């Protein structure tokens, strides 16, 4: 089993199975013509397929020196600042606010919103040298590095509200709304996107939350003003428990997708209440049930145009689903890596687990699915570097949907197979199987949100056949 163990780990895993932080040297790359990397030296704790292939084994046309430096810059922060606190934050089911400010300091929060880097709001990217351009592969690396820690609750607790809540403000908001986006990107405030309801998940066009325009008396000024009165419920809202701002999808017009608007709601507005939901996984993500009862929202808080909200939601949906793919693929890689390391040291019937052919078959099958899915993810990411956001919205819809299904099914498979290799150790919270046990519970959080697997497959077929005339 030479390939799996040809490079020994730099440090022994702790009993909890956590990767330990090691001193990192600056990577040295030698660029080759055509954009490929001919070789580089990066100090990583590599066994088997535990790292993306471009980092330790293969040439790649997608990555350059800035990508590797960016990865090691974020890895150091993730290992030192986040990893030791995961058990505590999982138990407390909350991410301390100071973590968001620190995430901005290293460039993590703006990275999750995607290219181009919002320099006018956040200043230059701290992980890149002057002249180096931030692109979709830098964002992919950011997702991979935080997911490498093996906690979906951590990843969502820090990233998910930013990734799906800030883009509507950046793309369609007023200058005042962009200031709100800036606060969130700098870690000063937390934001969430409120679309799903008890009665409408993937069926976004049929949400029931309403926003009716009325003239009401402002109790502070004593003057009548025109506002939207919002009433409804939102469910499964990531970061909603501790969010400061809420992007609320509400019906302002007729039934269907042409009667929905997005409104920027502030936690200080009367009538808004949040309640933490106890879910199967993602404990630290602050998932909330939100009620809005006669919430008065100024007309100036409508994002973009009235009744154009469905379009604004769809505008970022491919990017959101791409994020699910990046997370699922890395979580699956964590399952493979943890299981491989365990199989190399666990002994049964007088030999290590990895010496049993059935265990090698499980490891190989996980690797086959992960590497092929990651290759498709990189191809899709490359398309994002070449297309405008408008083109991404239409041209990538079918394949984004398909690869989301591929990635979440693959993650589910790897979580199961890793749990089988760990045996009883994967059934216990904490200990050697901690990451696998946690990720096994968090599979559904990848497979259902952002469009369930069934909806995604149907969407892909409808999208790809849309331009085809009847035969």
PDB file of N, CA and C in Angstrom, residues 18-19 74-100 102-103 108-109 112 142-163 190 238-239 242 280-287 327 330-331 334 411 434-435 438-439 441-442 445-446:
ATOM      1  N   UNK A  18      -8.044  15.190  15.228  1.00  0.00           N
ATOM      2  CA  UNK A  18      -7.928  16.530  14.668  1.00  0.00           C
ATOM      3  C   UNK A  18      -6.555  16.698  14.029  1.00  0.00           C
ATOM      4  N   UNK A  19      -6.503  17.403  12.905  1.00  0.00           N
ATOM      5  CA  UNK A  19      -5.213  17.718  12.320  1.00  0.00           C
ATOM      6  C   UNK A  19      -4.535  18.768  13.187  1.00  0.00           C
ATOM      7  N   UNK A  74      -4.545  30.881   4.475  1.00  0.00           N
ATOM      8  CA  UNK A  74      -5.799  30.555   5.142  1.00  0.00           C
ATOM      9  C   UNK A  74      -5.668  29.316   6.025  1.00  0.00           C
ATOM     10  N   UNK A  75      -4.882  28.349   5.588  1.00  0.00           N
ATOM     11  CA  UNK A  75      -4.731  27.119   6.367  1.00  0.00           C
ATOM     12  C   UNK A  75      -4.152  27.410   7.752  1.00  0.00           C
ATOM     13  N   UNK A  76      -3.166  28.283   7.781  1.00  0.00           N
ATOM     14  CA  UNK A  76      -2.550  28.632   9.062  1.00  0.00           C
ATOM     15  C   UNK A  76      -3.589  29.219  10.013  1.00  0.00           C
ATOM     16  N   UNK A  77      -4.422  30.116   9.491  1.00  0.00           N
ATOM     17  CA  UNK A  77      -5.461  30.737  10.323  1.00  0.00           C
ATOM     18  C   UNK A  77      -6.490  29.706  10.764  1.00  0.00           C
ATOM     19  N   UNK A  78      -6.938  28.871   9.845  1.00  0.00           N
ATOM     20  CA  UNK A  78      -7.948  27.864  10.174  1.00  0.00           C
ATOM     21  C   UNK A  78      -7.449  26.907  11.253  1.00  0.00           C
ATOM     22  N   UNK A  79      -6.217  26.449  11.119  1.00  0.00           N
ATOM     23  CA  UNK A  79      -5.674  25.489  12.080  1.00  0.00           C
ATOM     24  C   UNK A  79      -5.419  26.106  13.449  1.00  0.00           C
ATOM     25  N   UNK A  80      -4.960  27.349  13.448  1.00  0.00           N
ATOM     26  CA  UNK A  80      -4.590  27.978  14.716  1.00  0.00           C
ATOM     27  C   UNK A  80      -5.786  28.615  15.434  1.00  0.00           C
ATOM     28  N   UNK A  81      -6.677  29.248  14.691  1.00  0.00           N
ATOM     29  CA  UNK A  81      -7.747  30.036  15.307  1.00  0.00           C
ATOM     30  C   UNK A  81      -9.097  29.317  15.378  1.00  0.00           C
ATOM     31  N   UNK A  82      -9.361  28.440  14.442  1.00  0.00           N
ATOM     32  CA  UNK A  82     -10.680  27.801  14.382  1.00  0.00           C
ATOM     33  C   UNK A  82     -10.676  26.386  14.943  1.00  0.00           C
ATOM     34  N   UNK A  83      -9.754  25.574  14.483  1.00  0.00           N
ATOM     35  CA  UNK A  83      -9.784  24.148  14.805  1.00  0.00           C
ATOM     36  C   UNK A  83      -9.848  23.844  16.294  1.00  0.00           C
ATOM     37  N   UNK A  84      -9.047  24.492  17.155  1.00  0.00           N
ATOM     38  CA  UNK A  84      -9.099  24.149  18.584  1.00  0.00           C
ATOM     39  C   UNK A  84     -10.444  24.460  19.239  1.00  0.00           C
ATOM     40  N   UNK A  85     -11.246  25.332  18.624  1.00  0.00           N
ATOM     41  CA  UNK A  85     -12.489  25.787  19.247  1.00  0.00           C
ATOM     42  C   UNK A  85     -13.743  25.071  18.747  1.00  0.00           C
ATOM     43  N   UNK A  86     -13.588  24.198  17.769  1.00  0.00           N
ATOM     44  CA  UNK A  86     -14.757  23.558  17.169  1.00  0.00           C
ATOM     45  C   UNK A  86     -15.621  22.825  18.200  1.00  0.00           C
ATOM     46  N   UNK A  87     -15.052  21.972  19.065  1.00  0.00           N
ATOM     47  CA  UNK A  87     -15.912  21.276  20.038  1.00  0.00           C
ATOM     48  C   UNK A  87     -16.697  22.238  20.928  1.00  0.00           C
ATOM     49  N   UNK A  88     -16.071  23.311  21.354  1.00  0.00           N
ATOM     50  CA  UNK A  88     -16.716  24.289  22.227  1.00  0.00           C
ATOM     51  C   UNK A  88     -17.859  24.992  21.497  1.00  0.00           C
ATOM     52  N   UNK A  89     -17.614  25.440  20.274  1.00  0.00           N
ATOM     53  CA  UNK A  89     -18.634  26.155  19.518  1.00  0.00           C
ATOM     54  C   UNK A  89     -19.772  25.227  19.111  1.00  0.00           C
ATOM     55  N   UNK A  90     -19.454  23.981  18.818  1.00  0.00           N
ATOM     56  CA  UNK A  90     -20.495  23.008  18.497  1.00  0.00           C
ATOM     57  C   UNK A  90     -21.414  22.795  19.706  1.00  0.00           C
ATOM     58  N   UNK A  91     -20.811  22.726  20.865  1.00  0.00           N
ATOM     59  CA  UNK A  91     -21.600  22.503  22.086  1.00  0.00           C
ATOM     60  C   UNK A  91     -22.439  23.725  22.432  1.00  0.00           C
ATOM     61  N   UNK A  92     -21.857  24.907  22.290  1.00  0.00           N
ATOM     62  CA  UNK A  92     -22.567  26.139  22.617  1.00  0.00           C
ATOM     63  C   UNK A  92     -23.523  26.565  21.504  1.00  0.00           C
ATOM     64  N   UNK A  93     -23.352  26.002  20.314  1.00  0.00           N
ATOM     65  CA  UNK A  93     -24.197  26.265  19.154  1.00  0.00           C
ATOM     66  C   UNK A  93     -24.197  27.739  18.742  1.00  0.00           C
ATOM     67  N   UNK A  94     -23.018  28.317  18.783  1.00  0.00           N
ATOM     68  CA  UNK A  94     -22.874  29.713  18.378  1.00  0.00           C
ATOM     69  C   UNK A  94     -21.402  29.996  18.063  1.00  0.00           C
ATOM     70  N   UNK A  95     -21.171  30.897  17.112  1.00  0.00           N
ATOM     71  CA  UNK A  95     -19.825  31.364  16.784  1.00  0.00           C
ATOM     72  C   UNK A  95     -19.637  32.740  17.425  1.00  0.00           C
ATOM     73  N   UNK A  96     -18.619  32.951  18.259  1.00  0.00           N
ATOM     74  CA  UNK A  96     -18.402  34.271  18.868  1.00  0.00           C
ATOM     75  C   UNK A  96     -18.231  35.357  17.817  1.00  0.00           C
ATOM     76  N   UNK A  97     -18.727  36.537  18.105  1.00  0.00           N
ATOM     77  CA  UNK A  97     -18.693  37.615  17.123  1.00  0.00           C
ATOM     78  C   UNK A  97     -17.266  38.017  16.761  1.00  0.00           C
ATOM     79  N   UNK A  98     -16.343  37.861  17.688  1.00  0.00           N
ATOM     80  CA  UNK A  98     -14.949  38.231  17.416  1.00  0.00           C
ATOM     81  C   UNK A  98     -14.360  37.406  16.274  1.00  0.00           C
ATOM     82  N   UNK A  99     -14.885  36.206  16.051  1.00  0.00           N
ATOM     83  CA  UNK A  99     -14.379  35.340  14.990  1.00  0.00           C
ATOM     84  C   UNK A  99     -14.659  35.961  13.622  1.00  0.00           C
ATOM     85  N   UNK A 100     -15.794  36.627  13.479  1.00  0.00           N
ATOM     86  CA  UNK A 100     -16.138  37.252  12.200  1.00  0.00           C
ATOM     87  C   UNK A 100     -15.159  38.377  11.866  1.00  0.00           C
ATOM     88  N   UNK A 102     -12.104  38.580  12.908  1.00  0.00           N
ATOM     89  CA  UNK A 102     -10.829  37.943  12.587  1.00  0.00           C
ATOM     90  C   UNK A 102     -10.866  37.334  11.190  1.00  0.00           C
ATOM     91  N   UNK A 103     -12.029  36.800  10.800  1.00  0.00           N
ATOM     92  CA  UNK A 103     -12.186  36.230   9.459  1.00  0.00           C
ATOM     93  C   UNK A 103     -12.027  37.304   8.386  1.00  0.00           C
ATOM     94  N   UNK A 108     -11.011  36.258   4.726  1.00  0.00           N
ATOM     95  CA  UNK A 108     -11.889  35.119   4.492  1.00  0.00           C
ATOM     96  C   UNK A 108     -13.303  35.537   4.095  1.00  0.00           C
ATOM     97  N   UNK A 109     -13.903  36.461   4.812  1.00  0.00           N
ATOM     98  CA  UNK A 109     -15.302  36.818   4.543  1.00  0.00           C
ATOM     99  C   UNK A 109     -15.515  37.398   3.144  1.00  0.00           C
ATOM    100  N   UNK A 112     -15.572  34.720   0.315  1.00  0.00           N
ATOM    101  CA  UNK A 112     -16.710  33.830   0.174  1.00  0.00           C
ATOM    102  C   UNK A 112     -17.786  34.428  -0.725  1.00  0.00           C
ATOM    103  N   UNK A 142     -10.759  28.926  -0.401  1.00  0.00           N
ATOM    104  CA  UNK A 142     -11.271  29.366   0.905  1.00  0.00           C
ATOM    105  C   UNK A 142     -12.278  28.356   1.450  1.00  0.00           C
ATOM    106  N   UNK A 143     -13.188  27.890   0.595  1.00  0.00           N
ATOM    107  CA  UNK A 143     -14.155  26.880   1.026  1.00  0.00           C
ATOM    108  C   UNK A 143     -13.441  25.593   1.437  1.00  0.00           C
ATOM    109  N   UNK A 144     -12.476  25.175   0.643  1.00  0.00           N
ATOM    110  CA  UNK A 144     -11.786  23.918   0.936  1.00  0.00           C
ATOM    111  C   UNK A 144     -11.046  23.977   2.261  1.00  0.00           C
ATOM    112  N   UNK A 145     -10.458  25.105   2.562  1.00  0.00           N
ATOM    113  CA  UNK A 145      -9.656  25.184   3.781  1.00  0.00           C
ATOM    114  C   UNK A 145     -10.507  25.194   5.049  1.00  0.00           C
ATOM    115  N   UNK A 146     -11.645  25.873   5.018  1.00  0.00           N
ATOM    116  CA  UNK A 146     -12.479  25.847   6.226  1.00  0.00           C
ATOM    117  C   UNK A 146     -13.205  24.507   6.348  1.00  0.00           C
ATOM    118  N   UNK A 147     -13.580  23.902   5.232  1.00  0.00           N
ATOM    119  CA  UNK A 147     -14.252  22.598   5.279  1.00  0.00           C
ATOM    120  C   UNK A 147     -13.270  21.488   5.622  1.00  0.00           C
ATOM    121  N   UNK A 148     -12.008  21.700   5.377  1.00  0.00           N
ATOM    122  CA  UNK A 148     -10.967  20.731   5.724  1.00  0.00           C
ATOM    123  C   UNK A 148     -10.963  20.427   7.221  1.00  0.00           C
ATOM    124  N   UNK A 149     -11.505  21.325   8.032  1.00  0.00           N
ATOM    125  CA  UNK A 149     -11.555  21.122   9.487  1.00  0.00           C
ATOM    126  C   UNK A 149     -12.648  20.136   9.884  1.00  0.00           C
ATOM    127  N   UNK A 150     -13.534  19.792   8.964  1.00  0.00           N
ATOM    128  CA  UNK A 150     -14.506  18.733   9.212  1.00  0.00           C
ATOM    129  C   UNK A 150     -15.697  19.117  10.056  1.00  0.00           C
ATOM    130  N   UNK A 151     -16.139  20.378   9.952  1.00  0.00           N
ATOM    131  CA  UNK A 151     -17.322  20.810  10.693  1.00  0.00           C
ATOM    132  C   UNK A 151     -18.199  21.682   9.800  1.00  0.00           C
ATOM    133  N   UNK A 152     -19.342  21.148   9.395  1.00  0.00           N
ATOM    134  CA  UNK A 152     -20.270  21.942   8.611  1.00  0.00           C
ATOM    135  C   UNK A 152     -20.851  23.094   9.393  1.00  0.00           C
ATOM    136  N   UNK A 153     -21.065  22.884  10.684  1.00  0.00           N
ATOM    137  CA  UNK A 153     -21.588  23.955  11.525  1.00  0.00           C
ATOM    138  C   UNK A 153     -20.640  25.136  11.585  1.00  0.00           C
ATOM    139  N   UNK A 154     -19.340  24.864  11.649  1.00  0.00           N
ATOM    140  CA  UNK A 154     -18.342  25.930  11.641  1.00  0.00           C
ATOM    141  C   UNK A 154     -18.379  26.667  10.305  1.00  0.00           C
ATOM    142  N   UNK A 155     -18.335  25.907   9.197  1.00  0.00           N
ATOM    143  CA  UNK A 155     -18.306  26.523   7.869  1.00  0.00           C
ATOM    144  C   UNK A 155     -19.539  27.392   7.642  1.00  0.00           C
ATOM    145  N   UNK A 156     -20.718  26.851   7.967  1.00  0.00           N
ATOM    146  CA  UNK A 156     -21.940  27.625   7.767  1.00  0.00           C
ATOM    147  C   UNK A 156     -22.046  28.773   8.767  1.00  0.00           C
ATOM    148  N   UNK A 157     -21.609  28.541   9.987  1.00  0.00           N
ATOM    149  CA  UNK A 157     -21.709  29.576  11.006  1.00  0.00           C
ATOM    150  C   UNK A 157     -20.963  30.837  10.625  1.00  0.00           C
ATOM    151  N   UNK A 158     -19.826  30.665   9.938  1.00  0.00           N
ATOM    152  CA  UNK A 158     -19.008  31.815   9.549  1.00  0.00           C
ATOM    153  C   UNK A 158     -19.350  32.302   8.141  1.00  0.00           C
ATOM    154  N   UNK A 159     -19.628  31.384   7.236  1.00  0.00           N
ATOM    155  CA  UNK A 159     -19.646  31.724   5.809  1.00  0.00           C
ATOM    156  C   UNK A 159     -21.011  31.843   5.153  1.00  0.00           C
ATOM    157  N   UNK A 160     -21.966  31.011   5.547  1.00  0.00           N
ATOM    158  CA  UNK A 160     -23.140  30.837   4.696  1.00  0.00           C
ATOM    159  C   UNK A 160     -23.995  32.094   4.588  1.00  0.00           C
ATOM    160  N   UNK A 161     -24.202  32.792   5.706  1.00  0.00           N
ATOM    161  CA  UNK A 161     -24.989  34.017   5.640  1.00  0.00           C
ATOM    162  C   UNK A 161     -24.359  35.049   4.730  1.00  0.00           C
ATOM    163  N   UNK A 162     -23.035  35.145   4.783  1.00  0.00           N
ATOM    164  CA  UNK A 162     -22.299  36.071   3.930  1.00  0.00           C
ATOM    165  C   UNK A 162     -22.447  35.672   2.464  1.00  0.00           C
ATOM    166  N   UNK A 163     -22.254  34.389   2.174  1.00  0.00           N
ATOM    167  CA  UNK A 163     -22.225  33.935   0.785  1.00  0.00           C
ATOM    168  C   UNK A 163     -23.549  34.143   0.062  1.00  0.00           C
ATOM    169  N   UNK A 190     -23.693  40.584  11.109  1.00  0.00           N
ATOM    170  CA  UNK A 190     -24.001  39.271  10.526  1.00  0.00           C
ATOM    171  C   UNK A 190     -25.310  39.387   9.751  1.00  0.00           C
ATOM    172  N   UNK A 238     -30.158  29.906   7.966  1.00  0.00           N
ATOM    173  CA  UNK A 238     -28.785  29.821   8.471  1.00  0.00           C
ATOM    174  C   UNK A 238     -28.307  31.187   8.945  1.00  0.00           C
ATOM    175  N   UNK A 239     -27.722  31.211  10.130  1.00  0.00           N
ATOM    176  CA  UNK A 239     -27.216  32.416  10.808  1.00  0.00           C
ATOM    177  C   UNK A 239     -28.326  33.297  11.365  1.00  0.00           C
ATOM    178  N   UNK A 242     -28.368  34.643  15.233  1.00  0.00           N
ATOM    179  CA  UNK A 242     -27.570  35.776  15.721  1.00  0.00           C
ATOM    180  C   UNK A 242     -27.334  36.841  14.647  1.00  0.00           C
ATOM    181  N   UNK A 280     -30.392  18.203  13.009  1.00  0.00           N
ATOM    182  CA  UNK A 280     -29.598  16.989  13.035  1.00  0.00           C
ATOM    183  C   UNK A 280     -28.109  17.297  13.114  1.00  0.00           C
ATOM    184  N   UNK A 281     -27.688  18.342  12.422  1.00  0.00           N
ATOM    185  CA  UNK A 281     -26.281  18.724  12.385  1.00  0.00           C
ATOM    186  C   UNK A 281     -26.146  20.226  12.258  1.00  0.00           C
ATOM    187  N   UNK A 282     -24.968  20.661  11.849  1.00  0.00           N
ATOM    188  CA  UNK A 282     -24.684  22.091  11.669  1.00  0.00           C
ATOM    189  C   UNK A 282     -24.982  22.874  12.944  1.00  0.00           C
ATOM    190  N   UNK A 283     -24.559  22.347  14.086  1.00  0.00           N
ATOM    191  CA  UNK A 283     -24.949  22.915  15.376  1.00  0.00           C
ATOM    192  C   UNK A 283     -24.561  24.380  15.542  1.00  0.00           C
ATOM    193  N   UNK A 284     -23.387  24.769  15.063  1.00  0.00           N
ATOM    194  CA  UNK A 284     -22.896  26.129  15.301  1.00  0.00           C
ATOM    195  C   UNK A 284     -23.357  27.130  14.255  1.00  0.00           C
ATOM    196  N   UNK A 285     -24.251  26.713  13.351  1.00  0.00           N
ATOM    197  CA  UNK A 285     -24.614  27.587  12.232  1.00  0.00           C
ATOM    198  C   UNK A 285     -25.722  28.576  12.560  1.00  0.00           C
ATOM    199  N   UNK A 286     -26.329  28.460  13.737  1.00  0.00           N
ATOM    200  CA  UNK A 286     -27.367  29.420  14.116  1.00  0.00           C
ATOM    201  C   UNK A 286     -28.620  29.320  13.277  1.00  0.00           C
ATOM    202  N   UNK A 287     -29.036  28.098  12.919  1.00  0.00           N
ATOM    203  CA  UNK A 287     -30.245  27.909  12.111  1.00  0.00           C
ATOM    204  C   UNK A 287     -31.476  28.356  12.907  1.00  0.00           C
ATOM    205  N   UNK A 327     -18.147  22.543  -0.779  1.00  0.00           N
ATOM    206  CA  UNK A 327     -18.187  22.044   0.596  1.00  0.00           C
ATOM    207  C   UNK A 327     -18.327  20.521   0.629  1.00  0.00           C
ATOM    208  N   UNK A 330     -15.088  18.664  -0.361  1.00  0.00           N
ATOM    209  CA  UNK A 330     -14.033  18.687   0.665  1.00  0.00           C
ATOM    210  C   UNK A 330     -14.426  17.874   1.891  1.00  0.00           C
ATOM    211  N   UNK A 331     -15.688  17.929   2.287  1.00  0.00           N
ATOM    212  CA  UNK A 331     -16.131  17.105   3.421  1.00  0.00           C
ATOM    213  C   UNK A 331     -15.947  15.623   3.114  1.00  0.00           C
ATOM    214  N   UNK A 334     -12.371  14.818   3.566  1.00  0.00           N
ATOM    215  CA  UNK A 334     -12.060  14.673   4.991  1.00  0.00           C
ATOM    216  C   UNK A 334     -12.428  13.268   5.462  1.00  0.00           C
ATOM    217  N   UNK A 411     -20.728  12.632  -1.254  1.00  0.00           N
ATOM    218  CA  UNK A 411     -20.457  12.915   0.154  1.00  0.00           C
ATOM    219  C   UNK A 411     -21.179  11.919   1.047  1.00  0.00           C
ATOM    220  N   UNK A 434     -14.510  11.472  15.594  1.00  0.00           N
ATOM    221  CA  UNK A 434     -15.309  12.688  15.789  1.00  0.00           C
ATOM    222  C   UNK A 434     -15.742  13.347  14.489  1.00  0.00           C
ATOM    223  N   UNK A 435     -14.805  13.544  13.568  1.00  0.00           N
ATOM    224  CA  UNK A 435     -15.142  14.240  12.324  1.00  0.00           C
ATOM    225  C   UNK A 435     -16.131  13.433  11.488  1.00  0.00           C
ATOM    226  N   UNK A 438     -19.633  13.476  12.962  1.00  0.00           N
ATOM    227  CA  UNK A 438     -20.286  14.773  12.759  1.00  0.00           C
ATOM    228  C   UNK A 438     -20.699  14.947  11.296  1.00  0.00           C
ATOM    229  N   UNK A 439     -19.804  14.630  10.367  1.00  0.00           N
ATOM    230  CA  UNK A 439     -20.117  14.812   8.953  1.00  0.00           C
ATOM    231  C   UNK A 439     -21.219  13.869   8.489  1.00  0.00           C
ATOM    232  N   UNK A 441     -23.815  13.138  10.123  1.00  0.00           N
ATOM    233  CA  UNK A 441     -25.075  13.802  10.480  1.00  0.00           C
ATOM    234  C   UNK A 441     -25.356  15.011   9.595  1.00  0.00           C
ATOM    235  N   UNK A 442     -24.327  15.540   8.964  1.00  0.00           N
ATOM    236  CA  UNK A 442     -24.483  16.791   8.235  1.00  0.00           C
ATOM    237  C   UNK A 442     -24.677  16.615   6.730  1.00  0.00           C
ATOM    238  N   UNK A 445     -27.778  18.280   5.213  1.00  0.00           N
ATOM    239  CA  UNK A 445     -27.697  19.738   5.091  1.00  0.00           C
ATOM    240  C   UNK A 445     -27.061  20.161   3.778  1.00  0.00           C
ATOM    241  N   UNK A 446     -26.378  19.250   3.115  1.00  0.00           N
ATOM    242  CA  UNK A 446     -25.837  19.514   1.782  1.00  0.00           C
ATOM    243  C   UNK A 446     -26.823  19.080   0.698  1.00  0.00           C
TER     244      UNK A 446
END
